[in-house]
């Protein structure tokens, strides 16, 4: 079978699985639900995946690959401050285009609390994402851009940024009518960068 066709079929299965996982959760969903959502035959699904657990674990891999592709332009910015601003903007843009993919994250973390395979996979994903953020921060420290951060403690601001990124996802889940998502993103990113870059005596 053509590799591109295989990839397309697997992607269709996984996107269907995202919808099922988001709507029904892990324990209440079945392979039959994924079959129905994908509009493919059961045999076609089982050709690639032997169980719903295997499908949902593959969803994590797909989520990471798509997130890496989405955020890659931030790594090409000529300054760390621009890179961080770009990360917020890229996530916000994706949220506006199609936020459905972010909705499954809380469910995946909930599964990870009770299943070691999910926990290990999710931990590896977050470790790699954290390292990506750390490298941006370290570059800003080395260039004297982030004057208020220390190179031996880059993990703390990286984790803080990840928590703020995840805050964007909650806008999509709860569709808050009291806070504008774009305004929140602009204010929170500007506040973070102010703390990182503000020199003593400056206002």
PDB file of C-alpha atoms in Angstrom:
ATOM      1  CA  UNK A   1       0.000   0.000   0.000  1.00  0.00           C
ATOM      2  CA  UNK A   2       1.208   3.503  -0.846  1.00  0.00           C
ATOM      3  CA  UNK A   3       2.887   5.103   2.185  1.00  0.00           C
ATOM      4  CA  UNK A   4       1.023   8.376   1.735  1.00  0.00           C
ATOM      5  CA  UNK A   5      -2.283   6.499   1.617  1.00  0.00           C
ATOM      6  CA  UNK A   6      -1.355   4.617   4.782  1.00  0.00           C
ATOM      7  CA  UNK A   7      -0.468   7.879   6.489  1.00  0.00           C
ATOM      8  CA  UNK A   8      -3.751   9.474   5.403  1.00  0.00           C
ATOM      9  CA  UNK A   9      -5.760   6.529   6.712  1.00  0.00           C
ATOM     10  CA  UNK A  10      -3.967   6.536  10.048  1.00  0.00           C
ATOM     11  CA  UNK A  11      -4.450  10.276  10.349  1.00  0.00           C
ATOM     12  CA  UNK A  12      -8.179   9.886   9.652  1.00  0.00           C
ATOM     13  CA  UNK A  13      -8.417   7.214  12.341  1.00  0.00           C
ATOM     14  CA  UNK A  14      -6.567   9.344  14.877  1.00  0.00           C
ATOM     15  CA  UNK A  15      -8.587  12.490  14.188  1.00  0.00           C
ATOM     16  CA  UNK A  16     -11.743  10.429  14.643  1.00  0.00           C
ATOM     17  CA  UNK A  17     -10.270   9.107  17.890  1.00  0.00           C
ATOM     18  CA  UNK A  18      -9.653  12.675  19.108  1.00  0.00           C
ATOM     19  CA  UNK A  19     -13.345  13.497  18.652  1.00  0.00           C
ATOM     20  CA  UNK A  20     -14.458  10.301  20.377  1.00  0.00           C
ATOM     21  CA  UNK A  21     -12.013  10.776  23.242  1.00  0.00           C
ATOM     22  CA  UNK A  22     -13.110  14.379  23.749  1.00  0.00           C
ATOM     23  CA  UNK A  23     -16.829  13.607  23.627  1.00  0.00           C
ATOM     24  CA  UNK A  24     -16.975  10.272  25.441  1.00  0.00           C
ATOM     25  CA  UNK A  25     -13.769  10.034  27.436  1.00  0.00           C
ATOM     26  CA  UNK A  26     -11.465   7.040  27.619  1.00  0.00           C
ATOM     27  CA  UNK A  27     -13.415   4.544  29.685  1.00  0.00           C
ATOM     28  CA  UNK A  28     -16.799   5.198  28.072  1.00  0.00           C
ATOM     29  CA  UNK A  29     -15.544   4.982  24.489  1.00  0.00           C
ATOM     30  CA  UNK A  30     -15.005   1.869  22.379  1.00  0.00           C
ATOM     31  CA  UNK A  31     -13.311   0.852  19.163  1.00  0.00           C
ATOM     32  CA  UNK A  32     -16.780   0.745  17.613  1.00  0.00           C
ATOM     33  CA  UNK A  33     -17.147   4.458  18.412  1.00  0.00           C
ATOM     34  CA  UNK A  34     -13.884   5.188  16.601  1.00  0.00           C
ATOM     35  CA  UNK A  35     -14.988   3.033  13.652  1.00  0.00           C
ATOM     36  CA  UNK A  36     -18.282   4.926  13.420  1.00  0.00           C
ATOM     37  CA  UNK A  37     -16.643   8.357  13.681  1.00  0.00           C
ATOM     38  CA  UNK A  38     -13.965   7.521  11.099  1.00  0.00           C
ATOM     39  CA  UNK A  39     -16.515   6.058   8.649  1.00  0.00           C
ATOM     40  CA  UNK A  40     -14.003   3.316   7.895  1.00  0.00           C
ATOM     41  CA  UNK A  41     -14.459  -0.428   8.230  1.00  0.00           C
ATOM     42  CA  UNK A  42     -13.613  -2.176  11.465  1.00  0.00           C
ATOM     43  CA  UNK A  43     -11.076  -4.281   9.564  1.00  0.00           C
ATOM     44  CA  UNK A  44      -9.316  -1.145   8.331  1.00  0.00           C
ATOM     45  CA  UNK A  45      -9.036   0.188  11.882  1.00  0.00           C
ATOM     46  CA  UNK A  46      -7.740  -3.082  13.291  1.00  0.00           C
ATOM     47  CA  UNK A  47      -5.221  -3.314  10.462  1.00  0.00           C
ATOM     48  CA  UNK A  48      -3.371  -0.435  12.112  1.00  0.00           C
ATOM     49  CA  UNK A  49      -4.404  -0.613  15.771  1.00  0.00           C
ATOM     50  CA  UNK A  50      -5.257  -3.601  17.940  1.00  0.00           C
ATOM     51  CA  UNK A  51      -7.099  -1.728  20.707  1.00  0.00           C
ATOM     52  CA  UNK A  52      -8.491   1.664  21.687  1.00  0.00           C
ATOM     53  CA  UNK A  53      -5.547   2.071  24.054  1.00  0.00           C
ATOM     54  CA  UNK A  54      -3.139   1.704  21.161  1.00  0.00           C
ATOM     55  CA  UNK A  55      -5.157   4.246  19.164  1.00  0.00           C
ATOM     56  CA  UNK A  56      -5.182   6.792  21.987  1.00  0.00           C
ATOM     57  CA  UNK A  57      -1.463   6.346  22.633  1.00  0.00           C
ATOM     58  CA  UNK A  58      -0.918   7.086  18.942  1.00  0.00           C
ATOM     59  CA  UNK A  59      -3.045  10.228  19.379  1.00  0.00           C
ATOM     60  CA  UNK A  60      -0.380  11.521  21.781  1.00  0.00           C
ATOM     61  CA  UNK A  61       2.316  11.006  19.134  1.00  0.00           C
ATOM     62  CA  UNK A  62       0.200  12.793  16.546  1.00  0.00           C
ATOM     63  CA  UNK A  63      -0.490  15.652  18.969  1.00  0.00           C
ATOM     64  CA  UNK A  64       3.231  16.104  19.612  1.00  0.00           C
ATOM     65  CA  UNK A  65       4.126  15.999  15.906  1.00  0.00           C
ATOM     66  CA  UNK A  66       1.481  18.556  15.008  1.00  0.00           C
ATOM     67  CA  UNK A  67       2.441  20.804  17.920  1.00  0.00           C
ATOM     68  CA  UNK A  68       6.119  20.701  16.935  1.00  0.00           C
ATOM     69  CA  UNK A  69       5.200  21.640  13.379  1.00  0.00           C
ATOM     70  CA  UNK A  70       2.901  24.404  14.601  1.00  0.00           C
ATOM     71  CA  UNK A  71       5.479  25.971  16.917  1.00  0.00           C
ATOM     72  CA  UNK A  72       8.572  25.503  14.740  1.00  0.00           C
ATOM     73  CA  UNK A  73       8.489  29.101  13.364  1.00  0.00           C
ATOM     74  CA  UNK A  74       9.071  30.435  16.885  1.00  0.00           C
ATOM     75  CA  UNK A  75      12.479  28.780  16.915  1.00  0.00           C
ATOM     76  CA  UNK A  76      13.492  30.825  13.871  1.00  0.00           C
ATOM     77  CA  UNK A  77      12.905  34.216  15.511  1.00  0.00           C
ATOM     78  CA  UNK A  78      15.997  36.400  15.922  1.00  0.00           C
ATOM     79  CA  UNK A  79      15.336  37.081  19.605  1.00  0.00           C
ATOM     80  CA  UNK A  80      14.021  35.036  22.504  1.00  0.00           C
ATOM     81  CA  UNK A  81      11.402  37.647  23.396  1.00  0.00           C
ATOM     82  CA  UNK A  82      10.024  37.474  19.857  1.00  0.00           C
ATOM     83  CA  UNK A  83      10.119  33.680  20.023  1.00  0.00           C
ATOM     84  CA  UNK A  84       8.039  33.577  23.206  1.00  0.00           C
ATOM     85  CA  UNK A  85       5.584  36.124  21.812  1.00  0.00           C
ATOM     86  CA  UNK A  86       5.346  34.017  18.684  1.00  0.00           C
ATOM     87  CA  UNK A  87       4.609  30.867  20.704  1.00  0.00           C
ATOM     88  CA  UNK A  88       1.619  32.556  22.315  1.00  0.00           C
ATOM     89  CA  UNK A  89       0.434  33.918  18.970  1.00  0.00           C
ATOM     90  CA  UNK A  90       0.765  30.587  17.161  1.00  0.00           C
ATOM     91  CA  UNK A  91      -1.230  28.763  19.823  1.00  0.00           C
ATOM     92  CA  UNK A  92      -3.879  31.475  19.795  1.00  0.00           C
ATOM     93  CA  UNK A  93      -4.093  31.357  16.002  1.00  0.00           C
ATOM     94  CA  UNK A  94      -4.518  27.586  16.007  1.00  0.00           C
ATOM     95  CA  UNK A  95      -7.161  27.897  18.688  1.00  0.00           C
ATOM     96  CA  UNK A  96      -9.095  30.243  16.432  1.00  0.00           C
ATOM     97  CA  UNK A  97      -8.738  28.021  13.354  1.00  0.00           C
ATOM     98  CA  UNK A  98      -9.508  24.718  15.071  1.00  0.00           C
ATOM     99  CA  UNK A  99      -9.245  24.268  18.813  1.00  0.00           C
ATOM    100  CA  UNK A 100     -10.725  20.767  18.888  1.00  0.00           C
ATOM    101  CA  UNK A 101      -7.318  19.138  19.062  1.00  0.00           C
ATOM    102  CA  UNK A 102      -6.513  20.898  22.342  1.00  0.00           C
ATOM    103  CA  UNK A 103      -9.698  19.662  23.982  1.00  0.00           C
ATOM    104  CA  UNK A 104      -8.408  16.136  24.449  1.00  0.00           C
ATOM    105  CA  UNK A 105      -5.417  17.209  26.582  1.00  0.00           C
ATOM    106  CA  UNK A 106      -7.225  17.221  29.962  1.00  0.00           C
ATOM    107  CA  UNK A 107      -8.607  13.769  29.170  1.00  0.00           C
ATOM    108  CA  UNK A 108      -5.162  12.429  28.283  1.00  0.00           C
ATOM    109  CA  UNK A 109      -3.738  13.771  31.536  1.00  0.00           C
ATOM    110  CA  UNK A 110      -6.625  12.185  33.451  1.00  0.00           C
ATOM    111  CA  UNK A 111      -5.838   8.820  31.845  1.00  0.00           C
ATOM    112  CA  UNK A 112      -2.146   9.292  32.684  1.00  0.00           C
ATOM    113  CA  UNK A 113      -3.016   9.446  36.379  1.00  0.00           C
ATOM    114  CA  UNK A 114      -4.202   5.831  36.227  1.00  0.00           C
ATOM    115  CA  UNK A 115      -2.196   4.262  33.390  1.00  0.00           C
ATOM    116  CA  UNK A 116       1.604   4.055  33.380  1.00  0.00           C
ATOM    117  CA  UNK A 117       1.875   3.793  29.588  1.00  0.00           C
ATOM    118  CA  UNK A 118      -0.014   7.054  29.118  1.00  0.00           C
ATOM    119  CA  UNK A 119       1.869   8.711  31.976  1.00  0.00           C
ATOM    120  CA  UNK A 120       5.282   7.800  30.558  1.00  0.00           C
ATOM    121  CA  UNK A 121       4.373   8.911  27.054  1.00  0.00           C
ATOM    122  CA  UNK A 122       2.824  12.199  28.201  1.00  0.00           C
ATOM    123  CA  UNK A 123       5.820  12.859  30.455  1.00  0.00           C
ATOM    124  CA  UNK A 124       8.229  12.382  27.548  1.00  0.00           C
ATOM    125  CA  UNK A 125       6.194  14.758  25.396  1.00  0.00           C
ATOM    126  CA  UNK A 126       6.200  17.441  28.087  1.00  0.00           C
ATOM    127  CA  UNK A 127       9.895  16.922  28.830  1.00  0.00           C
ATOM    128  CA  UNK A 128      10.730  17.583  25.182  1.00  0.00           C
ATOM    129  CA  UNK A 129       8.431  20.601  25.040  1.00  0.00           C
ATOM    130  CA  UNK A 130       9.923  21.961  28.250  1.00  0.00           C
ATOM    131  CA  UNK A 131      13.419  21.547  26.824  1.00  0.00           C
ATOM    132  CA  UNK A 132      12.403  23.456  23.687  1.00  0.00           C
ATOM    133  CA  UNK A 133      11.212  26.348  25.873  1.00  0.00           C
ATOM    134  CA  UNK A 134      14.314  26.157  28.073  1.00  0.00           C
ATOM    135  CA  UNK A 135      16.591  26.549  25.053  1.00  0.00           C
ATOM    136  CA  UNK A 136      14.730  29.695  23.997  1.00  0.00           C
ATOM    137  CA  UNK A 137      15.082  31.077  27.531  1.00  0.00           C
ATOM    138  CA  UNK A 138      18.776  30.163  27.771  1.00  0.00           C
ATOM    139  CA  UNK A 139      19.424  31.896  24.467  1.00  0.00           C
ATOM    140  CA  UNK A 140      17.746  35.012  25.862  1.00  0.00           C
ATOM    141  CA  UNK A 141      19.863  34.860  29.014  1.00  0.00           C
ATOM    142  CA  UNK A 142      23.099  34.429  27.053  1.00  0.00           C
ATOM    143  CA  UNK A 143      22.265  37.365  24.782  1.00  0.00           C
ATOM    144  CA  UNK A 144      21.531  39.558  27.863  1.00  0.00           C
ATOM    145  CA  UNK A 145      17.953  39.913  26.674  1.00  0.00           C
ATOM    146  CA  UNK A 146      16.442  38.238  29.739  1.00  0.00           C
ATOM    147  CA  UNK A 147      18.368  40.126  32.394  1.00  0.00           C
ATOM    148  CA  UNK A 148      16.250  38.884  35.307  1.00  0.00           C
ATOM    149  CA  UNK A 149      16.652  35.155  34.679  1.00  0.00           C
ATOM    150  CA  UNK A 150      19.499  32.883  35.719  1.00  0.00           C
ATOM    151  CA  UNK A 151      20.946  30.148  33.468  1.00  0.00           C
ATOM    152  CA  UNK A 152      21.026  27.602  36.304  1.00  0.00           C
ATOM    153  CA  UNK A 153      17.273  27.943  36.824  1.00  0.00           C
ATOM    154  CA  UNK A 154      15.824  28.035  33.305  1.00  0.00           C
ATOM    155  CA  UNK A 155      13.468  25.160  34.124  1.00  0.00           C
ATOM    156  CA  UNK A 156      11.261  27.294  36.390  1.00  0.00           C
ATOM    157  CA  UNK A 157      10.351  29.967  33.804  1.00  0.00           C
ATOM    158  CA  UNK A 158       9.936  27.206  31.203  1.00  0.00           C
ATOM    159  CA  UNK A 159       7.375  25.448  33.393  1.00  0.00           C
ATOM    160  CA  UNK A 160       5.664  28.756  34.098  1.00  0.00           C
ATOM    161  CA  UNK A 161       5.333  29.413  30.371  1.00  0.00           C
ATOM    162  CA  UNK A 162       3.909  25.940  29.753  1.00  0.00           C
ATOM    163  CA  UNK A 163       1.266  26.553  32.422  1.00  0.00           C
ATOM    164  CA  UNK A 164       0.332  29.817  30.727  1.00  0.00           C
ATOM    165  CA  UNK A 165       0.163  28.098  27.339  1.00  0.00           C
ATOM    166  CA  UNK A 166      -2.206  25.545  28.816  1.00  0.00           C
ATOM    167  CA  UNK A 167      -4.316  28.399  30.121  1.00  0.00           C
ATOM    168  CA  UNK A 168      -5.034  29.260  26.483  1.00  0.00           C
ATOM    169  CA  UNK A 169      -6.503  25.794  25.928  1.00  0.00           C
ATOM    170  CA  UNK A 170      -9.029  26.291  28.715  1.00  0.00           C
ATOM    171  CA  UNK A 171     -10.540  29.203  26.808  1.00  0.00           C
ATOM    172  CA  UNK A 172     -11.470  26.748  24.091  1.00  0.00           C
ATOM    173  CA  UNK A 173     -12.884  24.185  26.504  1.00  0.00           C
ATOM    174  CA  UNK A 174     -15.039  26.571  28.533  1.00  0.00           C
ATOM    175  CA  UNK A 175     -15.602  29.300  25.924  1.00  0.00           C
ATOM    176  CA  UNK A 176     -15.422  32.041  28.538  1.00  0.00           C
ATOM    177  CA  UNK A 177     -17.623  35.048  27.754  1.00  0.00           C
ATOM    178  CA  UNK A 178     -16.072  37.154  30.500  1.00  0.00           C
ATOM    179  CA  UNK A 179     -12.497  37.272  29.209  1.00  0.00           C
ATOM    180  CA  UNK A 180     -11.416  37.789  25.613  1.00  0.00           C
ATOM    181  CA  UNK A 181      -8.844  35.132  24.694  1.00  0.00           C
ATOM    182  CA  UNK A 182      -6.795  37.372  22.396  1.00  0.00           C
ATOM    183  CA  UNK A 183      -6.667  40.147  24.994  1.00  0.00           C
ATOM    184  CA  UNK A 184      -5.633  37.630  27.662  1.00  0.00           C
ATOM    185  CA  UNK A 185      -2.853  36.269  25.463  1.00  0.00           C
ATOM    186  CA  UNK A 186      -1.530  39.735  24.663  1.00  0.00           C
ATOM    187  CA  UNK A 187      -1.581  40.854  28.302  1.00  0.00           C
ATOM    188  CA  UNK A 188      -0.094  37.697  29.793  1.00  0.00           C
ATOM    189  CA  UNK A 189       2.709  37.449  27.210  1.00  0.00           C
ATOM    190  CA  UNK A 190       3.578  41.137  27.636  1.00  0.00           C
ATOM    191  CA  UNK A 191       3.591  40.788  31.435  1.00  0.00           C
ATOM    192  CA  UNK A 192       5.873  37.758  31.315  1.00  0.00           C
ATOM    193  CA  UNK A 193       8.336  39.415  28.960  1.00  0.00           C
ATOM    194  CA  UNK A 194       8.315  42.579  31.092  1.00  0.00           C
ATOM    195  CA  UNK A 195       9.405  40.527  34.105  1.00  0.00           C
ATOM    196  CA  UNK A 196      12.129  38.800  32.075  1.00  0.00           C
ATOM    197  CA  UNK A 197      13.565  41.930  30.465  1.00  0.00           C
ATOM    198  CA  UNK A 198      12.977  44.865  32.824  1.00  0.00           C
ATOM    199  CA  UNK A 199      16.283  46.348  33.930  1.00  0.00           C
ATOM    200  CA  UNK A 200      16.740  47.942  37.336  1.00  0.00           C
ATOM    201  CA  UNK A 201      15.795  51.603  37.309  1.00  0.00           C
ATOM    202  CA  UNK A 202      13.639  51.264  34.206  1.00  0.00           C
ATOM    203  CA  UNK A 203       9.886  51.748  34.236  1.00  0.00           C
TER     204      UNK A 203
END
